Coordinates of C-alpha atoms and ligand atoms in Angstrom, one line a residue:
X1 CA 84.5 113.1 59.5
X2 CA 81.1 113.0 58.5
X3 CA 80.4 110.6 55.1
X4 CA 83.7 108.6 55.8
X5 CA 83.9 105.0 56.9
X6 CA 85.9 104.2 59.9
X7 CA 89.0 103.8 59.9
X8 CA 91.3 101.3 61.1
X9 CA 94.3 102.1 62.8
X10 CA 96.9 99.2 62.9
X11 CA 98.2 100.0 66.5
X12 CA 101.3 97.9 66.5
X13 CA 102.4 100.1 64.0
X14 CA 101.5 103.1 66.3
X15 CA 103.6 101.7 68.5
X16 CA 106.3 100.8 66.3
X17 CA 106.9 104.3 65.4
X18 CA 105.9 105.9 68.3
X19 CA 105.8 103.3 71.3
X20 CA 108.9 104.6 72.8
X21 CA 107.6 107.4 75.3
X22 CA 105.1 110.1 75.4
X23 CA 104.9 112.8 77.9
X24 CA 100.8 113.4 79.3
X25 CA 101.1 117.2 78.4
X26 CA 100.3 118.2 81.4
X27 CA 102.7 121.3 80.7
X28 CA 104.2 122.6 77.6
X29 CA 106.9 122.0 77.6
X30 CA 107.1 119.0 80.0
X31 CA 108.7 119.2 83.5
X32 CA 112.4 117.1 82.4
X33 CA 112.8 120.6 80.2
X34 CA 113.1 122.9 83.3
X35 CA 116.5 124.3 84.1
X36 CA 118.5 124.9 87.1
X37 CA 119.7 128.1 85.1
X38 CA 115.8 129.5 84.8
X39 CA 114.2 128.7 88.6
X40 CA 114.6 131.2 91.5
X41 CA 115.2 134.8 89.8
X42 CA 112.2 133.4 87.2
X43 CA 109.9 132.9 90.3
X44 CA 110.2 136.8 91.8
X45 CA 109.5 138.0 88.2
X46 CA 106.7 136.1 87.9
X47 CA 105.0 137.1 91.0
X48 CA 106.1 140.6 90.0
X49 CA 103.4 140.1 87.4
X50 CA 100.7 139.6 88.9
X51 CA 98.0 142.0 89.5
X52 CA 95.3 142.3 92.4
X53 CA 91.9 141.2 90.9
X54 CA 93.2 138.9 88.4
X55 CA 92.2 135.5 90.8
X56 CA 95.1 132.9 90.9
X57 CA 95.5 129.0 91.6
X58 CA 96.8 127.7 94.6
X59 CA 98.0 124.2 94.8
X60 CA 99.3 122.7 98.2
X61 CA 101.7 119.5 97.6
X62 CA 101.5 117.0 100.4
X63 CA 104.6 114.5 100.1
X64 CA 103.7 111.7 102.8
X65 CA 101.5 108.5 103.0
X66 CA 100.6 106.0 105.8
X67 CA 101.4 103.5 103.5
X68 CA 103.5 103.0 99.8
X69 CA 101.4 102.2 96.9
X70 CA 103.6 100.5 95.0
X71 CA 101.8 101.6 91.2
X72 CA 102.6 105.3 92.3
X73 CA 104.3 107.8 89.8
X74 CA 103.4 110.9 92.4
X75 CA 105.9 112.5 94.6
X76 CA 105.7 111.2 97.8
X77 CA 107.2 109.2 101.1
X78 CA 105.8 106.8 103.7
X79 CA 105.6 108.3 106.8
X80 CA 104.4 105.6 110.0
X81 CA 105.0 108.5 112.0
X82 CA 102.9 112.1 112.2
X83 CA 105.4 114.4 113.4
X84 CA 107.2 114.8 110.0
X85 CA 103.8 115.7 108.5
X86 CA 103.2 118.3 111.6
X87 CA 106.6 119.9 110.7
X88 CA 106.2 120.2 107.0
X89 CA 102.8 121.5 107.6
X90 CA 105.3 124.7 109.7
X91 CA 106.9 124.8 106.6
X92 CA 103.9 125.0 104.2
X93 CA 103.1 128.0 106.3
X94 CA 106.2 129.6 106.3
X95 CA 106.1 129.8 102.4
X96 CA 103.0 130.7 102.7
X97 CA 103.5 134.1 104.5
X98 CA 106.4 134.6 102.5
X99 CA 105.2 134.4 99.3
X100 CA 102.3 136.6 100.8
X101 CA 105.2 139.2 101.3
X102 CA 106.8 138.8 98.1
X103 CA 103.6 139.7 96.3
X104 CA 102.9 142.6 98.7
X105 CA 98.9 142.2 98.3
X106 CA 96.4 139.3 99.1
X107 CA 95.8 137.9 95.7
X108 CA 92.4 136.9 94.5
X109 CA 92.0 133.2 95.3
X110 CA 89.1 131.4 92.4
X111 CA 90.7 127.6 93.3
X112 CA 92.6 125.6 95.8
X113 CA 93.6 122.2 95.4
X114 CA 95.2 119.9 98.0
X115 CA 97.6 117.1 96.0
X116 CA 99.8 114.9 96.9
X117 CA 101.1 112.6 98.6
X118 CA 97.9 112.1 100.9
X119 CA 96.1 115.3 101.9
X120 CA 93.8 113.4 104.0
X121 CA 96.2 111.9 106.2
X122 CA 96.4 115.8 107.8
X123 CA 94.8 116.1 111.3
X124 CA 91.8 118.6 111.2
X125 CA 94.6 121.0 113.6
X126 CA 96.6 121.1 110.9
X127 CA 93.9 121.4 108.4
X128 CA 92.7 124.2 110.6
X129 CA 96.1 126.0 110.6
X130 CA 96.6 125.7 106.4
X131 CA 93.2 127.3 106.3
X132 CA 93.9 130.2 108.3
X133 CA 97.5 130.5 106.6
X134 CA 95.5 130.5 103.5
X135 CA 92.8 132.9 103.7
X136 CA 95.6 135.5 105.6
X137 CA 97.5 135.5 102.1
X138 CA 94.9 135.5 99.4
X139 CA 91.7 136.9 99.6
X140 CA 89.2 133.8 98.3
X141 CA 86.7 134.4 95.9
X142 CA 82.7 133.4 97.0
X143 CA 82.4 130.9 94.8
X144 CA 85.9 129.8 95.2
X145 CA 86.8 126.0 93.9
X146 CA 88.6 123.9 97.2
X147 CA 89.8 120.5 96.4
X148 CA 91.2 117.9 97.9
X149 CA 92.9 114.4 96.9
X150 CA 91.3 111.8 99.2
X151 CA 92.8 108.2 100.1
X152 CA 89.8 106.6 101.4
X153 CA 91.5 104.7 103.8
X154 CA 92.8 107.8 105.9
X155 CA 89.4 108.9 106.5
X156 CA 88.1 109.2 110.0
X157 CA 85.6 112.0 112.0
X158 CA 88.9 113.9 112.4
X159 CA 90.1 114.1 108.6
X160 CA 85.9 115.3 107.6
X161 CA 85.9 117.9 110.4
X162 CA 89.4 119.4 109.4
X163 CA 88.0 119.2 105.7
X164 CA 84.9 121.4 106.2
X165 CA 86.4 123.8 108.0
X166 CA 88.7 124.5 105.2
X167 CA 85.2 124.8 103.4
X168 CA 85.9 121.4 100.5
X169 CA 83.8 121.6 98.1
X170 CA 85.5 119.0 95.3
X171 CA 86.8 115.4 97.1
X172 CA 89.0 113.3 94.6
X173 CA 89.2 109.9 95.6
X174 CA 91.7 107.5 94.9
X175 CA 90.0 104.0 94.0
X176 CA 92.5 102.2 91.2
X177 CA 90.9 99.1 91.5
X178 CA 88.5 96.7 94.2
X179 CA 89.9 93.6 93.4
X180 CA 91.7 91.8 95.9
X181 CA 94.5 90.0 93.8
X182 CA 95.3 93.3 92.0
X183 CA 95.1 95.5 95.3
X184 CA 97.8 92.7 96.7
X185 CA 99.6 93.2 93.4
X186 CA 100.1 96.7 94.2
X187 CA 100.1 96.8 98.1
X188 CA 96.5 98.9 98.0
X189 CA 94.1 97.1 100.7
X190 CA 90.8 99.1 100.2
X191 CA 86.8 97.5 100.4
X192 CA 84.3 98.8 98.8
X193 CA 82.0 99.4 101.4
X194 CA 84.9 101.4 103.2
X195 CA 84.7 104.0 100.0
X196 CA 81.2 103.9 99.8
X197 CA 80.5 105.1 103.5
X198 CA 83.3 107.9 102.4
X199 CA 82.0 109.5 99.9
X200 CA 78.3 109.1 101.4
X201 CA 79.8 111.2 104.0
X202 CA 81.3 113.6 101.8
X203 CA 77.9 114.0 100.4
X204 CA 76.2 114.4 103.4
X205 CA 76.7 118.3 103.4
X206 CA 75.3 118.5 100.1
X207 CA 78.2 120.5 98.7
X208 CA 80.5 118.4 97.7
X209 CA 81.1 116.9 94.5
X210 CA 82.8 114.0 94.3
X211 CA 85.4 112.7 91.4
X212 CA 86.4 108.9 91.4
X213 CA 90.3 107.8 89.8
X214 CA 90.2 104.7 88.4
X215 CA 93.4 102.8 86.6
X216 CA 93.7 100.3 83.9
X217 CA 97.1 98.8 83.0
X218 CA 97.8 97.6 86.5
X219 CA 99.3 94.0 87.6
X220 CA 96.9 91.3 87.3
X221 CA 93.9 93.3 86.2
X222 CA 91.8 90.8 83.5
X223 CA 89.2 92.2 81.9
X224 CA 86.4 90.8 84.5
X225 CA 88.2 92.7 87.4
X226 CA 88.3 96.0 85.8
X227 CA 85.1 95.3 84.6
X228 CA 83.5 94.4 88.3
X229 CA 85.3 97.8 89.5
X230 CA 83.9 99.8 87.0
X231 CA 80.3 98.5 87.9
X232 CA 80.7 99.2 91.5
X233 CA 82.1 102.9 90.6
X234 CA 79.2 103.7 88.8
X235 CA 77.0 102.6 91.7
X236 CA 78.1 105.3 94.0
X237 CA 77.4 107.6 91.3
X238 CA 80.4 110.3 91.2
X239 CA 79.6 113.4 89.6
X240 CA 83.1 113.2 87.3
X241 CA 85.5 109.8 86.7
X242 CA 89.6 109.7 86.0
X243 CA 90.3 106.8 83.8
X244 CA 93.7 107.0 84.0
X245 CA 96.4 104.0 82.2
X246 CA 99.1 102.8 84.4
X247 CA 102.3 104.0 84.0
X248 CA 104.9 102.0 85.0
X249 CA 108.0 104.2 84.8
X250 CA 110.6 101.8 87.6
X251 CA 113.4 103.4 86.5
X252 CA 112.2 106.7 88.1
X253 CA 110.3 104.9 91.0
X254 CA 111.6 102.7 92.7
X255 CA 108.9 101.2 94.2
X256 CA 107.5 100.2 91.3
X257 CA 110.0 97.4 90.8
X258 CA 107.7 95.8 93.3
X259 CA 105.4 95.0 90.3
X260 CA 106.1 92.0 88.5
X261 CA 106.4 93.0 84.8
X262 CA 105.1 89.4 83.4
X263 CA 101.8 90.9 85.4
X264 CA 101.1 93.6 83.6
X265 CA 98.7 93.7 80.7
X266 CA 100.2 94.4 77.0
X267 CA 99.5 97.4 75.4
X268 CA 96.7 95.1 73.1
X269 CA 94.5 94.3 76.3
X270 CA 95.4 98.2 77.7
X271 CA 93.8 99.7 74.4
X272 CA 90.4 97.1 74.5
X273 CA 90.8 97.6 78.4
X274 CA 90.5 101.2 78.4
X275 CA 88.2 101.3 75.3
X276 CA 85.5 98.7 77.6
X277 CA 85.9 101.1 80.6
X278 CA 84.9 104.0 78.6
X279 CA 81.7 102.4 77.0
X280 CA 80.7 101.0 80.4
X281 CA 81.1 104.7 82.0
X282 CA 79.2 106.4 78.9
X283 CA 76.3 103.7 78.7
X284 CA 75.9 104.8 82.6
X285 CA 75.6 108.4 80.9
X286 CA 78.6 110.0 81.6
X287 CA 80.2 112.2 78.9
X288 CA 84.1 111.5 78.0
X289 CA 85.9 114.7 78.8
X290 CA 89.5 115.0 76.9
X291 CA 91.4 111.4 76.6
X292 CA 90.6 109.8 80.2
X293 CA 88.2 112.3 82.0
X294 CA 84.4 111.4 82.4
X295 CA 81.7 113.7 83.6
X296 CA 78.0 114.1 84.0
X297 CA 75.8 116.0 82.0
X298 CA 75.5 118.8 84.1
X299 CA 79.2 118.9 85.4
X300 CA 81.5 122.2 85.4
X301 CA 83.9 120.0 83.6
X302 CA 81.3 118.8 81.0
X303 CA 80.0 122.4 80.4
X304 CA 83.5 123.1 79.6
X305 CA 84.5 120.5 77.1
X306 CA 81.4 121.7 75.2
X307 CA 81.7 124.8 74.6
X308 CA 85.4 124.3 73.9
X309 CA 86.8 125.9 77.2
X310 CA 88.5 122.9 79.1
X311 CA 92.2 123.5 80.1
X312 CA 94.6 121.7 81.2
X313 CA 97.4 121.8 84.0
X314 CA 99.4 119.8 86.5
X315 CA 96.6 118.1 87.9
X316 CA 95.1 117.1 84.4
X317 CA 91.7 118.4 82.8
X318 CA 90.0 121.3 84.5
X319 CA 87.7 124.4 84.3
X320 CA 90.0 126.4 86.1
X321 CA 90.7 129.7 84.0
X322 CA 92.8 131.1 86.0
X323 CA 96.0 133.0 84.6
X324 CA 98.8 132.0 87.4
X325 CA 98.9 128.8 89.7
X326 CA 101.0 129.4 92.6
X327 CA 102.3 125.7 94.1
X328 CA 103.5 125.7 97.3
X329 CA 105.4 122.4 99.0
X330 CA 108.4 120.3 98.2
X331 CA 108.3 119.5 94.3
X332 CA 105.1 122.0 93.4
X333 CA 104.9 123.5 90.6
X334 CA 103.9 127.1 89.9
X335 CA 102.4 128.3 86.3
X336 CA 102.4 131.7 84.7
X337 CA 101.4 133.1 81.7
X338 CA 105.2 133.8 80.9
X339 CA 106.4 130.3 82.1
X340 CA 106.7 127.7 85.3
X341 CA 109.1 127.1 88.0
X342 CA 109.2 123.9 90.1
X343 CA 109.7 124.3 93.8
X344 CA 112.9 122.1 95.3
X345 CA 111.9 118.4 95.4
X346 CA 113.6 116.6 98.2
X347 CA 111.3 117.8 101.2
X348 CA 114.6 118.2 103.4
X349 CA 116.0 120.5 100.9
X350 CA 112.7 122.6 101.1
X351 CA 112.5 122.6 104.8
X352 CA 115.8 124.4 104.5
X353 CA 115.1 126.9 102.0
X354 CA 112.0 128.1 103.4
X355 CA 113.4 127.7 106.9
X356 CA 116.5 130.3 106.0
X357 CA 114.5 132.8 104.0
X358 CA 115.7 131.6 100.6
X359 CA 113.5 130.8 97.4
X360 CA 111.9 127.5 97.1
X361 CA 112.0 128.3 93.5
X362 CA 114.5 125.5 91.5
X363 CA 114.2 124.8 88.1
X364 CA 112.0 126.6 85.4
X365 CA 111.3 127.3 81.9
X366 CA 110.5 130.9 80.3
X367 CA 108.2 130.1 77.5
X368 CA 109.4 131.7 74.3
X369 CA 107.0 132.8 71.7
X370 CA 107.2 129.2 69.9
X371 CA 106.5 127.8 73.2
X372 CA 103.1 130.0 73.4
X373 CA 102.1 129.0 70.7
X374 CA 103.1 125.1 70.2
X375 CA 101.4 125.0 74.4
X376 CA 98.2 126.1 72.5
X377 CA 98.3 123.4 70.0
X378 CA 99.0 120.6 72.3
X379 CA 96.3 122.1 74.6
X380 CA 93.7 122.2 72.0
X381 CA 94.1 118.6 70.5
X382 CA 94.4 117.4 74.4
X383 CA 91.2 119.1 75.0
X384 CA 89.3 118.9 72.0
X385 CA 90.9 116.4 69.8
X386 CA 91.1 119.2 67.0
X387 CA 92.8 122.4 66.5
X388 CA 91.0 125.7 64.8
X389 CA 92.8 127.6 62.2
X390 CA 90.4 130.5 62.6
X391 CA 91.2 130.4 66.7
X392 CA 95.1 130.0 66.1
X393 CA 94.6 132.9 63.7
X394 CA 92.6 134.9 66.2
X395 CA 95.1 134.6 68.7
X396 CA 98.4 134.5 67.6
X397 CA 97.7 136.7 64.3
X398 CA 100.1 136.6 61.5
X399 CA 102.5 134.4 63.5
X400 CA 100.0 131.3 63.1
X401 CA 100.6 130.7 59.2
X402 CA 103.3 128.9 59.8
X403 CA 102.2 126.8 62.5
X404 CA 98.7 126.0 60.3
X405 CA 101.2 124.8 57.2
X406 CA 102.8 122.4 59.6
X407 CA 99.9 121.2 60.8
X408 CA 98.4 120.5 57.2
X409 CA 102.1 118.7 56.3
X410 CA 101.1 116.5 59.2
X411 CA 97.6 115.6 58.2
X412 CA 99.1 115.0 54.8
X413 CA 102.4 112.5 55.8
X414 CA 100.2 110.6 58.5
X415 CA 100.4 107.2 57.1
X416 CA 98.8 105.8 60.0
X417 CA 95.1 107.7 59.7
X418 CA 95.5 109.1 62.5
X419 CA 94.4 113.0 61.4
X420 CA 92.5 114.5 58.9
X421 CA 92.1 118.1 58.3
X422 CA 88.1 119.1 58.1
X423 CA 86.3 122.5 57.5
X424 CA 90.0 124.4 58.3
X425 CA 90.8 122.2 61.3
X426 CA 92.8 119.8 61.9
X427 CA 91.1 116.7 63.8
X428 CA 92.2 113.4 65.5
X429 CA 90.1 111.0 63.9
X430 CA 87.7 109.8 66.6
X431 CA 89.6 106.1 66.0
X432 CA 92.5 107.6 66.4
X433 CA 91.4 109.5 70.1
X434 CA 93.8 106.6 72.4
X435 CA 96.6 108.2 70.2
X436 CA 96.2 111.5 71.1
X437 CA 99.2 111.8 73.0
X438 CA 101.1 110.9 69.9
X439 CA 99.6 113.4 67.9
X440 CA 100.1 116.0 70.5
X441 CA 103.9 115.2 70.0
X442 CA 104.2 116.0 66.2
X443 CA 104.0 119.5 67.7
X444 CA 106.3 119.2 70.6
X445 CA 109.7 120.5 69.2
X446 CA 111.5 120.0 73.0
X447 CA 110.7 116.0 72.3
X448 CA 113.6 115.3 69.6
X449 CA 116.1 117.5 71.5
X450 CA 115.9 115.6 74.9
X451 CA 116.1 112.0 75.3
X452 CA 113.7 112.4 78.6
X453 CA 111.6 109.4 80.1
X454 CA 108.4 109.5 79.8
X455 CA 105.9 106.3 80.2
X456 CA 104.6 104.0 77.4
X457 CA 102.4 105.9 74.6
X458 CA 99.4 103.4 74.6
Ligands
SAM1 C1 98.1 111.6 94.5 S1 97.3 110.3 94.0 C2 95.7 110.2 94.9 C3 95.5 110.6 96.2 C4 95.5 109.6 97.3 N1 96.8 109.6 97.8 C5 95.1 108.2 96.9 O1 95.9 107.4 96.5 O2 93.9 107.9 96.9 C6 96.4 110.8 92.5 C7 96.1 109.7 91.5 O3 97.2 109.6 90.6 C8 97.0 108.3 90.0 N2 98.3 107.7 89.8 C9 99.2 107.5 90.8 N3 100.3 106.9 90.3 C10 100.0 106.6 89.0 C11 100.7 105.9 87.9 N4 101.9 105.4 88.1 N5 100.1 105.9 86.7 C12 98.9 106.4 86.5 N6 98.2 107.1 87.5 C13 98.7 107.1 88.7 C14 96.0 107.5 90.8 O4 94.9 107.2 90.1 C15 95.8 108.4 92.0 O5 94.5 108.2 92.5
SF4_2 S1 98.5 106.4 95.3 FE1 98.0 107.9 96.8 S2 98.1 106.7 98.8 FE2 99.1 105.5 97.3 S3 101.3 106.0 97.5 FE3 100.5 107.3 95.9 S4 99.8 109.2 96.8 FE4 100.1 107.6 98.5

């Protein structure tokens, strides 16, 4: 928007038209649009499509924790006991070798990613076993991407020998905040100086890179807290920073009645909250990748967002190209060029499946060629804050006329200033870049038709 002044966006009345509930656009469309009807037969023809050296995604879902955060919007269960985790871990490779069958070849493997749940709660035994199930089903490529989600607190010798064997080359570790009245709001005891000798020791091998989640929105977080946790973030120097807002969704978790709601920031002190956060991280020279990513110069993900090849999946940003995810574990979800099928959620019901030969395969979507094309959009302004009318063109030929007149009806009905359309794109004003969710949801047409819940959009 070179030449213009700034402009001003009023966000109550963001919020007033749009404050119900966004989805995060992790998928398009999002998860609460999968069917019972579309799961299991979906799944075999999706794995029916793949070919040998195209290289695929794995994701592994871990559902336990040693201990219930009670912010947390992921699928997971406290566990004080290791057995259940030894058992699903049976399970994980039981689906494993089956799915391995059902293909009928070892797929090419570019990247792994451990989620959960707490990966690093798994004894390096089990670690070991996951790795061999692994690398007997897919063949992994050299320069191969293994991730894992780390909970500081879990670590010990145990977890970091279980973790190189299965060859780690990406830790994401959960931080959320270091203050102690907002770790007490949210039942998260974790020092500093406990995540600092982690991720020292991640480093020590020289391999790993490190990412560090932060949140803003959470109980009893001023503006000095966040602040103080941002500072002491950026002095153990991660190579990539998740900024991610609260989202308080109680009526979906439970546990998160345990927050008090009169603790909770408004959406006014979330926006300068997040906006402070950002600054701080970009002063410290870190580059903001999509709407709450942050990376250094010299990053994968940074490389990516510049030359306009970021994507996005179920774990958020990435540089992961690859055409298929396969997710194995109770709730995963599994992503193909012709749609996505979530695995059964309640880890008993899994257990069963996989246990009597059946498909873990439940509910699913087949995209449509609308889909294809609205998934792009919502991609592109997620990723880049702007959509191309030459790329949509390029891509989707003759069919993208239509989709380039709705987009210009937008830019010229948006009363808020939210858009503008410049040199044949259309662009999210760099103002407007906290509403990006919003603007991602003009395109959505699953939105109207299903009253699903999503969290707040600011
Ligand atoms: C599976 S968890 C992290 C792994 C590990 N269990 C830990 O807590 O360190 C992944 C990340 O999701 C984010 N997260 C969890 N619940 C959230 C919520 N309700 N709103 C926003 N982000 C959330 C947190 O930043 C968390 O680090
Ligand atoms: S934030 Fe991490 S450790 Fe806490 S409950 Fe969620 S998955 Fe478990």
């Amino acid at each position: 928007m070179s030449g213009e002044a700034p402009v001003t966006i009023d966000y109550r009345a963001v919020l007033n038209r749009y404050g119900a509930q966004i989805p995060r656009y992790t998928s398009y469309p999002p998860a609460p649009h999968f069917s019972a009807d579309a799961g299991p037969a979906l799944k075999q023809a999706l794995f029916d499509g793949l070919v040998p050296h195209d290289p695929v995604s794995v994701y592994l879902h871990i559902p336990y924790c040693d201990k219930l955060c009670w912010f947390c919007g992921c699928h997971t269960k406290q566990t004080r006991r290791y057995e259940p985790v030894a058992t699903y871990v049976d399970t994980l490779i039981a689906e494993i070798a089956a799915t391995r069958s059902e293909i009928g070849f070892s797929p090419l493997l570019g990247a792994l990613h451990l989620g959960g749940g707490s990966p690093s709660l798994l004894r390096k035994e089990d670690l070991f076993r996951l790795n061999e199930a692994l690398r007997a089903a897919f063949d992994f490529a050299a320069d191969a991407e293994i991730s894992v989600e780390i909970d500081p607190s879990d670590v010990t010798a145990d977890t970091l020998t279980g973790l190189r064997a299965l060859e780690m080359n990406r830790a994401s570790i959960g931080v959320q905040d270091f203050d102690p009245a907002v770790q007490a709001a949210i039942n998260r005891p974790q020092t500093f100086e406990q995540t600092r000798d982690v991720v020292e020791e991640l480093r020590s091998s020289g391999l790993c890179s490190i990412n560090i989640d932060v949140l803003y929105g959470l109980p009893l977080q001023t503006p000095e807290r966040l602040d103080r946790t941002v500072d002491k973030v950026i002095s153990m120097a991660p190579d990539r920073v998740a900024l991610f807002g609260y989202a308080h969704v109680p009526w979906a978790k439970k546990h998160q009645t345990m927050i008090r709601e009169e603790d909770l920031p408004d959406s006014k002190a979330r926006l300068a909250d997040a906006a402070r956060a950002a600054e701080a991280f970009q002063r410290a020279g870190y580059e903001p990748i999509g709407i709450d990513h942050f990376a250094r110069h010299g990053d994968r993900l940074a490389k990516s967002a510049r030359c306009g090849q970021l994507a996005r999946n179920f774990q958020g940003y990435t540089t992961d190209r690859c055409s298929a995810l396969i997710g194995f574990g109770a709730s995963a979800i599994s992503q193909f060029p012709g749609g996505f099928v979530q695995n059964i959620v309640p880890t008993a019901n899994y257990r069963e499946a996989v246990k009597a030969g059946l498909t873990t395969g439940d509910r699913g979507y087949a995209l449509t060629p609308d889909d294809r094309i609205r998934g792009h959009i919502i991609a592109r302004l997620m990723c880049d804050f702007a959509l191309d009318f030459a790329e949509l063109k390029r891509q989707f030929g003759a069919d993208a006329t239509s989709y380039i007149r709705e987009a210009r009806r937008h830019a010229a009905t948006d009363s808020l200033g939210l858009v503008a359309i410049e040199n044949d794109r259309f662009v999210i004003r760099p103002e407007a870049k906290p509403y990006t969710r919003v603007v991602a949801s003009w395109f959505d047409a699953h939105l109207a038709a299903k009253a699903a819940r999503y969290s707040k959009a600011v």
